[in-house]
Short mmCIF file of C-alpha atoms in Angstrom, two decimals:
data_model
loop_
_atom_site.label_atom_id
_atom_site.label_comp_id
_atom_site.label_asym_id
_atom_site.label_seq_id
_atom_site.Cartn_x
_atom_site.Cartn_y
_atom_site.Cartn_z
CA MET A 555 -56.74 -25.08 -26.21
CA SER A 556 -59.60 -23.60 -27.04
CA SER A 557 -61.83 -26.25 -29.03
CA ASP A 558 -61.02 -24.85 -32.05
CA VAL A 559 -56.71 -24.97 -32.19
CA ILE A 560 -58.34 -29.19 -30.63
CA ARG A 561 -60.97 -28.83 -33.95
CA ARG A 562 -57.86 -28.67 -36.16
CA SER A 563 -55.04 -29.80 -35.08
CA VAL A 564 -56.83 -33.92 -34.66
CA THR A 565 -59.47 -33.06 -38.26
CA ASP A 566 -56.09 -32.33 -39.35
CA LEU A 567 -54.39 -35.90 -38.05
CA PRO A 568 -54.05 -39.28 -41.08
CA ASP A 569 -56.59 -41.17 -41.05
CA ARG A 570 -54.68 -44.42 -39.64
CA GLU A 571 -53.83 -42.33 -36.90
CA LYS A 572 -57.02 -41.11 -36.04
CA THR A 573 -58.16 -45.07 -36.25
CA THR A 574 -55.29 -45.81 -34.17
CA LEU A 575 -56.28 -44.03 -31.47
CA LEU A 576 -59.91 -44.33 -31.56
CA ALA A 577 -59.18 -48.41 -31.62
CA ARG A 578 -57.03 -47.73 -27.80
CA LEU A 579 -59.68 -45.63 -26.37
CA ALA A 580 -61.97 -48.10 -27.06
CA GLU A 581 -59.92 -50.87 -26.07
CA GLY A 582 -59.40 -48.72 -22.70
CA ASP A 583 -56.32 -47.45 -22.83
CA PRO A 584 -55.26 -44.38 -20.24
CA HIS A 585 -53.29 -43.01 -21.97
CA VAL A 586 -54.31 -42.31 -25.57
CA GLY A 587 -55.72 -38.94 -23.83
CA ASN A 588 -52.57 -37.53 -22.67
CA GLU A 589 -50.40 -38.92 -25.78
CA LEU A 590 -53.38 -37.09 -28.27
CA ARG A 591 -53.51 -33.15 -26.34
CA ALA A 592 -49.02 -34.10 -26.52
CA LEU A 593 -49.28 -34.99 -30.51
CA VAL A 594 -52.17 -31.50 -30.56
CA ARG A 595 -49.71 -29.64 -28.24
CA ASP A 596 -46.62 -30.15 -31.32
CA ARG A 597 -48.90 -29.89 -34.04
CA GLN A 598 -49.76 -26.48 -32.82
CA ALA A 599 -46.14 -25.48 -31.88
CA LEU A 600 -45.43 -26.83 -35.57
CA GLN A 601 -47.46 -24.60 -36.81
CA SER A 602 -46.64 -21.15 -35.05
CA SER A 603 -43.01 -21.80 -35.84
CA ALA A 604 -44.23 -22.36 -39.26
CA ALA A 605 -46.05 -19.28 -39.61
CA ARG A 606 -42.56 -16.77 -38.22
CA PRO A 607 -39.92 -15.74 -40.88
CA ALA A 608 -37.16 -18.43 -39.97
CA ALA A 609 -33.99 -15.95 -38.39
CA ALA A 610 -30.80 -16.29 -41.07
CA PRO A 611 -28.06 -18.19 -39.24
CA ARG A 612 -25.09 -16.23 -37.89
CA SER A 613 -21.89 -16.10 -38.78
CA ALA A 614 -18.71 -17.48 -36.55
CA GLY A 615 -17.85 -13.91 -36.05
CA GLU A 616 -21.05 -12.78 -34.78
CA LEU A 617 -21.62 -15.54 -32.81
CA ARG A 618 -17.59 -14.92 -31.29
CA ALA A 619 -18.86 -11.52 -31.07
CA ARG A 620 -22.12 -12.37 -28.95
CA ALA A 621 -19.84 -14.86 -27.06
CA ASP A 622 -17.49 -11.93 -25.68
CA ALA A 623 -20.18 -10.18 -25.39
CA ILE A 624 -21.40 -12.48 -22.87
CA ARG A 625 -17.21 -13.53 -21.24
CA ALA A 626 -17.05 -9.56 -20.36
CA ALA A 627 -20.36 -8.97 -18.93
CA ARG A 628 -20.35 -12.34 -17.08
CA GLU A 629 -16.53 -11.23 -16.19
CA ARG A 630 -18.31 -7.23 -15.02
CA LYS A 631 -20.13 -8.94 -12.68
CA GLN A 632 -18.25 -10.54 -11.31
CA SER A 633 -15.70 -7.47 -11.73
CA GLU A 634 -18.62 -6.43 -9.34
CA ARG A 635 -18.83 -8.73 -7.27
CA GLN A 636 -15.86 -8.63 -5.69
CA GLU A 637 -15.17 -5.25 -4.88
CA ALA A 638 -19.50 -5.26 -2.77
CA GLU A 639 -17.10 -8.18 -0.69
CA ARG A 640 -13.72 -5.47 -0.05
CA LYS A 641 -15.50 -2.09 0.09
CA ARG A 642 -17.76 -5.46 2.90
CA ARG A 643 -14.64 -6.59 4.52
CA ALA A 644 -13.00 -3.93 4.71
CA ALA A 645 -16.36 -2.13 6.29
CA GLU A 646 -15.26 -5.75 8.79
CA GLU A 647 -12.56 -4.29 9.32
CA ALA A 648 -13.16 -0.63 10.15
CA ARG A 649 -15.77 -1.35 12.83
CA ALA A 650 -14.04 -3.54 13.79
CA ARG A 651 -10.86 -1.13 14.23
CA ARG A 652 -12.78 1.12 15.60
CA ALA A 653 -14.36 -1.30 18.78
CA ARG A 654 -10.18 -2.14 19.36
CA LEU A 655 -9.18 1.18 19.35
CA ASP A 656 -12.59 2.02 22.27
CA ALA A 657 -11.38 -0.38 24.01
CA ILE A 658 -7.84 0.31 23.43
CA SER A 659 -8.94 4.59 25.23
CA GLN A 660 -11.04 3.27 27.67
CA ARG A 661 -8.51 0.57 29.09
CA GLY A 662 -6.24 4.13 30.03
CA GLU A 663 -2.53 3.59 31.85
CA THR A 664 -3.71 -0.05 31.42
CA VAL A 665 -1.75 -0.30 28.67
CA TRP A 666 1.68 1.44 28.13
CA ARG A 667 1.80 -1.59 30.83
CA GLU A 668 0.99 -4.17 28.71
CA VAL A 669 2.81 -2.43 25.83
CA GLU A 670 6.35 -2.35 28.19
CA SER A 671 5.29 -6.26 30.12
CA GLU A 672 5.57 -7.20 26.01
CA ILE A 673 8.74 -5.88 25.39
CA GLU A 674 9.88 -7.08 27.88
CA ARG A 675 9.29 -11.24 26.84
CA ARG A 676 11.47 -10.18 24.48
CA ASN A 677 9.44 -13.09 21.48
CA ALA A 678 8.09 -11.90 18.51
CA SER A 679 5.36 -12.22 18.83
CA GLY A 680 5.52 -10.28 22.28
CA TYR A 681 7.14 -7.75 19.67
CA ASP A 682 4.17 -7.68 17.40
CA MET A 683 1.73 -6.99 19.65
CA ALA A 684 3.63 -4.19 20.48
CA ALA A 685 4.13 -2.88 18.26
CA GLY A 686 -0.32 -3.46 17.61
CA LEU A 687 -0.75 -1.22 20.50
CA LEU A 688 1.75 1.57 19.74
CA LEU A 689 0.16 2.19 16.34
CA ASP A 690 -3.28 1.89 17.76
CA LEU A 691 -1.87 4.32 20.70
CA LYS A 692 -0.89 6.14 18.11
CA THR A 693 -4.25 6.39 16.29
CA ILE A 694 -5.35 8.15 18.83
CA ALA A 695 -3.13 10.46 20.03
CA GLU A 696 -3.68 11.55 15.81
CA GLU A 697 -7.85 11.78 16.54
CA GLN A 698 -7.87 13.18 19.65
CA ALA A 699 -4.77 16.14 18.31
CA SER A 700 -2.58 15.91 20.97
CA THR A 701 0.69 13.25 18.63
CA GLU A 702 2.96 15.50 19.88
CA ASP A 703 1.96 13.93 23.25
CA PHE A 704 2.64 11.02 22.11
CA ALA A 705 5.53 11.15 20.18
CA PRO A 706 8.06 12.30 23.18
CA ALA A 707 5.41 9.55 24.99
CA ALA A 708 6.40 7.15 23.01
CA GLY A 709 9.40 7.07 22.04
CA ASP A 710 12.63 5.12 20.77
CA PRO A 711 11.58 0.86 22.66
CA ARG A 712 14.79 -0.06 20.40
CA THR A 713 17.48 2.52 22.04
CA ALA A 714 14.84 2.03 25.73
CA TYR A 715 14.99 -1.62 25.71
CA SER A 716 18.41 -2.31 23.93
CA GLN A 717 20.26 -3.99 26.44
CA GLY A 718 23.43 -0.87 26.36
CA ALA A 719 20.88 1.58 27.18
CA LEU A 720 19.12 -0.66 29.85
CA SER A 721 22.73 -0.29 31.52
CA ARG A 722 23.38 2.62 30.64
CA THR A 723 21.04 4.38 32.82
CA ALA A 724 21.65 5.52 36.46
CA GLY A 725 18.48 2.79 37.67
CA SER A 726 15.59 4.38 35.57
CA THR A 727 14.24 5.28 32.05
CA ARG A 728 11.45 8.41 32.48
CA ILE A 729 8.26 7.27 29.39
CA ALA A 730 5.92 9.58 29.91
CA ARG A 731 2.40 8.06 27.74
CA PRO A 732 -0.04 10.49 27.18
CA LEU A 733 -3.76 8.82 26.30
CA GLY A 734 -6.90 10.81 26.24
CA GLY A 735 -5.14 14.30 26.27
CA LEU A 736 -3.10 14.19 29.29
CA GLN A 737 -0.16 13.50 29.72
CA THR A 738 1.18 11.52 32.65
CA LYS A 739 4.26 10.26 33.44
CA ARG A 740 5.97 7.06 35.60
CA LEU A 741 9.19 5.89 36.84
CA VAL A 742 9.91 3.12 35.34
CA LYS A 743 12.94 0.73 36.93
CA ALA A 744 14.79 -0.74 34.23
CA ARG A 745 16.24 -4.09 35.02
CA PRO A 746 19.40 -5.80 33.35
CA LEU A 747 18.56 -8.56 31.31
CA GLN A 748 19.62 -11.83 32.06
#
């Protein structure tokens, strides 16, 4: 604040208030300076607000419309944050799936043995694991444009591992396992169910 503003504000004080402040200052009151500065600031704010034209009071409809606009903006921001989070999670899941598919491609023939061993466990978690691996193998085959090799290789596990099919086999089942564009065939001994 400029000294002119301070002088004007002190001059506008009533004589009684000036006398009280000077008496306290003479008595050694350390808070008088702070109180005087606050008093000058308050008077300055009052004068500047009086100089501004008063805003017309808003109607209930205007207040409601403003509240609706604020709520809509808040909801839009929240939906944008949720969409950004969904996209981030989707990208993270895609990276994880890509890493899993690359790892499966590197494992080669062992993946097919793992599918068989999971199916042979004959429980829900084993079937889930086998189904997941088969889906991943199918995706790899589609990426390598070798789905026609994958279809006969995967076959229908329900048929190959059903009790009736295993008992009717002549002791062996032929399963083709393509991976990386190569089709390898291996003889798998069918074991009777216990």
